[in-house]
Structures are given as structure tokens and as C-alpha cells.
Amino acid sequence: GLVSLDNGIFAGAKVMSLNEASDLMTTTMVGYGFDLGGVDLNVAYVDRGYQGIDIDGWEEVGVSANFDLFGVYYAKGLDDAGDFYLVETSALKVVDVAYGDWDNAGSFIEVSKSFDLAGGKVKVGFIDHDNNDEDLLDKVQDVDNFYVGYSIGF
């Protein structure tokens, strides 16, 4: 869920199941968003953690810019965490496409489609993840998968 105030401050949390054994990834964040000349800008502190799997969590500070048909995101990992960037577009209209890259955990391509349902959003997609030589996530070697997610803001 995500809570967004009228003054630009937002906070959110999400929990994802990583596999059928119910290993969980949790994400919490707090940030500030504003519009600058028609570009939506956000700055956020993000804390990611894992339950049921032997991977350490990490913290990062992220900055995003969203334009009409595409968005960019960069996260600076704190302490020993790696950096991450993402480029995404909805220009194809039929599906959204994203490319993300961690400097220590490989890269991915995601194809997805979102639609409104019961006051929230359903997102259906596929992620193709490629490892790199220094892969932090060596316990999750192949995370290529189809997924269905539901989110709601309040």
C-alpha cells in the first residue's frame, strides 16, 4: 500500500513472495514527490529486507523522473549495497517495457500490463533476469517468471 499526502510526502510498503516456499521480500519507503515543469519527480529512502531466505537486505536513496511516455529511476545503495537504475516506457500502449540494472546483481527486462480493478491496480507481466559475474543474488539464480500483482493506494 501507499499513503500519499497533499503536500507531496508519501510512504509505502509491499511484500512479495519470491517462490512457492513463501520466502518474502519486504520493501518500505518514505519520500517526497513534486511536479517540475510537467515532470513528476520523486526522492525516497527505501529499506528492503528478506524473510526465509539467506540474503541480507539493503537500504538505498532513490530519485525518479516520470515523463508522459517514459520514466527513469536511479537508486544509490547505502553502505555496501549496489546502485540500481531503471528505464521504463509506456510508449508501446499495448504493454509497458522496462530495463533495470544493478551494479552487483545483474539486469532484467520486464514486459507488463496494468489495469484498474476494485479501486486498485492489477499488474501482469514477465521478467527475464540475467546474472552478472559478481551476482549478489546467487541464491536466486534464475528469477525469470510470470507474475500477477495487485496494489491499492489509500
Short mmCIF file of C-alpha atoms in Angstrom, two decimals:
data_model
loop_
_atom_site.label_atom_id
_atom_site.label_comp_id
_atom_site.label_asym_id
_atom_site.label_seq_id
_atom_site.Cartn_x
_atom_site.Cartn_y
_atom_site.Cartn_z
CA GLY A 1 0.00 0.00 0.00
CA LEU A 2 0.95 3.61 -0.44
CA VAL A 3 -0.13 6.65 1.57
CA SER A 4 0.28 9.97 -0.20
CA LEU A 5 -0.37 13.34 1.44
CA ASP A 6 -1.41 16.51 -0.39
CA ASN A 7 1.93 18.17 0.46
CA GLY A 8 3.99 15.66 -1.60
CA ILE A 9 5.10 13.39 1.25
CA PHE A 10 4.43 9.68 0.69
CA ALA A 11 5.12 6.40 2.46
CA GLY A 12 4.53 2.82 1.41
CA ALA A 13 5.18 -0.84 1.99
CA LYS A 14 4.92 -4.01 -0.05
CA VAL A 15 5.53 -7.70 0.49
CA MET A 16 6.38 -10.09 -2.37
CA SER A 17 6.53 -13.86 -2.32
CA LEU A 18 9.70 -14.94 -4.12
CA ASN A 19 8.72 -18.55 -4.71
CA GLU A 20 6.32 -21.32 -3.75
CA ALA A 21 8.14 -21.82 -0.40
CA SER A 22 6.83 -18.37 0.66
CA ASP A 23 10.20 -16.67 1.02
CA LEU A 24 9.35 -12.98 1.29
CA MET A 25 10.90 -9.71 0.20
CA THR A 26 9.66 -6.62 2.05
CA THR A 27 10.04 -3.05 0.89
CA THR A 28 9.26 0.07 2.92
CA MET A 29 9.79 3.64 1.78
CA VAL A 30 9.24 7.26 2.64
CA GLY A 31 9.72 10.12 0.22
CA TYR A 32 8.73 13.39 -1.31
CA GLY A 33 7.24 13.96 -4.76
CA PHE A 34 6.62 17.12 -6.77
CA ASP A 35 5.97 18.36 -10.29
CA LEU A 36 8.60 20.46 -12.05
CA GLY A 37 7.60 21.78 -15.46
CA GLY A 38 5.36 18.80 -16.23
CA VAL A 39 7.86 16.21 -14.99
CA ASP A 40 6.92 14.17 -11.91
CA LEU A 41 9.97 13.97 -9.62
CA ASN A 42 10.31 11.76 -6.52
CA VAL A 43 13.06 11.35 -3.93
CA ALA A 44 12.76 8.46 -1.45
CA TYR A 45 14.54 6.45 1.22
CA VAL A 46 13.93 2.71 0.64
CA ASP A 47 14.59 -0.23 3.01
CA ARG A 48 14.49 -3.75 1.52
CA GLY A 49 14.60 -6.96 3.54
CA TYR A 50 14.13 -10.71 3.19
CA GLN A 51 12.49 -13.34 5.37
CA GLY A 52 13.02 -17.07 4.91
CA ILE A 53 15.98 -16.75 2.56
CA ASP A 54 19.68 -16.25 3.27
CA ILE A 55 20.13 -12.84 1.62
CA ASP A 56 20.88 -9.65 3.51
CA GLY A 57 18.59 -6.69 2.97
CA TRP A 58 19.78 -3.24 2.00
CA GLU A 59 18.92 0.45 2.07
CA GLU A 60 19.02 2.97 -0.74
CA VAL A 61 18.13 6.54 -1.67
CA GLY A 62 16.28 6.78 -4.97
CA VAL A 63 15.41 9.53 -7.41
CA SER A 64 12.86 9.16 -10.22
CA ALA A 65 11.66 11.35 -13.08
CA ASN A 66 8.46 10.41 -14.89
CA PHE A 67 7.58 11.96 -18.23
CA ASP A 68 4.47 11.24 -20.29
CA LEU A 69 5.73 8.14 -22.10
CA PHE A 70 8.81 7.10 -20.13
CA GLY A 71 10.45 7.23 -16.74
CA VAL A 72 13.92 6.89 -15.27
CA TYR A 73 14.92 5.81 -11.78
CA TYR A 74 18.31 5.74 -10.04
CA ALA A 75 18.98 4.33 -6.58
CA LYS A 76 22.23 4.88 -4.71
CA GLY A 77 22.87 1.91 -2.45
CA LEU A 78 23.82 2.80 1.11
CA ASP A 79 26.71 1.17 2.99
CA ASP A 80 27.85 -1.76 0.81
CA ALA A 81 24.67 -2.02 -1.26
CA GLY A 82 24.96 -1.71 -5.02
CA ASP A 83 23.47 1.00 -7.19
CA PHE A 84 20.48 0.41 -9.48
CA TYR A 85 18.96 2.14 -12.46
CA LEU A 86 15.74 1.61 -14.39
CA VAL A 87 14.36 2.94 -17.66
CA GLU A 88 10.72 2.26 -18.47
CA THR A 89 8.25 3.23 -21.16
CA SER A 90 4.55 3.00 -21.92
CA ALA A 91 5.06 4.25 -25.50
CA LEU A 92 4.01 0.90 -26.98
CA LYS A 93 0.50 1.45 -25.50
CA VAL A 94 -0.29 -2.31 -25.57
CA VAL A 95 2.34 -3.23 -22.94
CA ASP A 96 4.88 -1.43 -20.76
CA VAL A 97 8.57 -2.29 -21.13
CA ALA A 98 11.34 -1.74 -18.57
CA TYR A 99 15.08 -2.38 -18.35
CA GLY A 100 16.80 -2.43 -14.95
CA ASP A 101 20.43 -2.99 -13.95
CA TRP A 102 22.15 -3.48 -10.59
CA ASP A 103 25.90 -2.96 -10.49
CA ASN A 104 26.22 -6.15 -8.41
CA ALA A 105 23.16 -8.27 -9.21
CA GLY A 106 22.59 -8.46 -12.94
CA SER A 107 19.99 -6.89 -15.16
CA PHE A 108 16.45 -7.59 -16.30
CA ILE A 109 13.89 -6.84 -18.97
CA GLU A 110 10.25 -6.65 -17.93
CA VAL A 111 7.14 -6.65 -20.12
CA SER A 112 3.90 -5.88 -18.27
CA LYS A 113 0.37 -4.54 -18.48
CA SER A 114 -1.60 -2.81 -15.71
CA PHE A 115 -5.30 -2.19 -15.42
CA ASP A 116 -7.74 -0.84 -12.83
CA LEU A 117 -9.73 -3.26 -10.67
CA ALA A 118 -11.76 -2.72 -7.48
CA GLY A 119 -10.15 0.61 -6.57
CA GLY A 120 -6.60 -0.63 -7.14
CA LYS A 121 -4.34 -1.82 -9.95
CA VAL A 122 -3.62 -5.30 -11.26
CA LYS A 123 -0.26 -5.78 -12.96
CA VAL A 124 0.52 -8.83 -15.08
CA GLY A 125 3.97 -9.34 -16.53
CA PHE A 126 7.11 -11.29 -17.32
CA ILE A 127 10.66 -10.63 -16.08
CA ASP A 128 13.77 -12.01 -17.79
CA HIS A 129 16.71 -11.67 -15.36
CA ASP A 130 20.38 -12.07 -16.37
CA ASN A 131 23.07 -12.52 -13.72
CA ASN A 132 26.48 -10.92 -13.84
CA ASP A 133 29.80 -12.26 -12.55
CA GLU A 134 29.56 -10.58 -9.14
CA ASP A 135 25.92 -11.54 -8.58
CA LEU A 136 24.76 -10.70 -5.06
CA LEU A 137 21.66 -12.84 -5.55
CA ASP A 138 23.47 -16.11 -6.27
CA LYS A 139 20.89 -17.94 -4.18
CA VAL A 140 18.22 -16.92 -6.69
CA GLN A 141 20.00 -17.86 -9.92
CA ASP A 142 17.07 -17.81 -12.31
CA VAL A 143 14.29 -15.42 -11.44
CA ASP A 144 12.68 -15.39 -14.90
CA ASN A 145 8.99 -15.54 -14.19
CA PHE A 146 5.45 -14.54 -14.96
CA TYR A 147 3.70 -12.65 -12.18
CA VAL A 148 0.38 -11.13 -11.18
CA GLY A 149 0.26 -8.36 -8.59
CA TYR A 150 -2.39 -6.14 -7.03
CA SER A 151 -1.77 -2.78 -5.39
CA ILE A 152 -4.01 -0.22 -3.78
CA GLY A 153 -3.31 3.26 -2.52
CA PHE A 154 -5.09 4.89 0.39
#
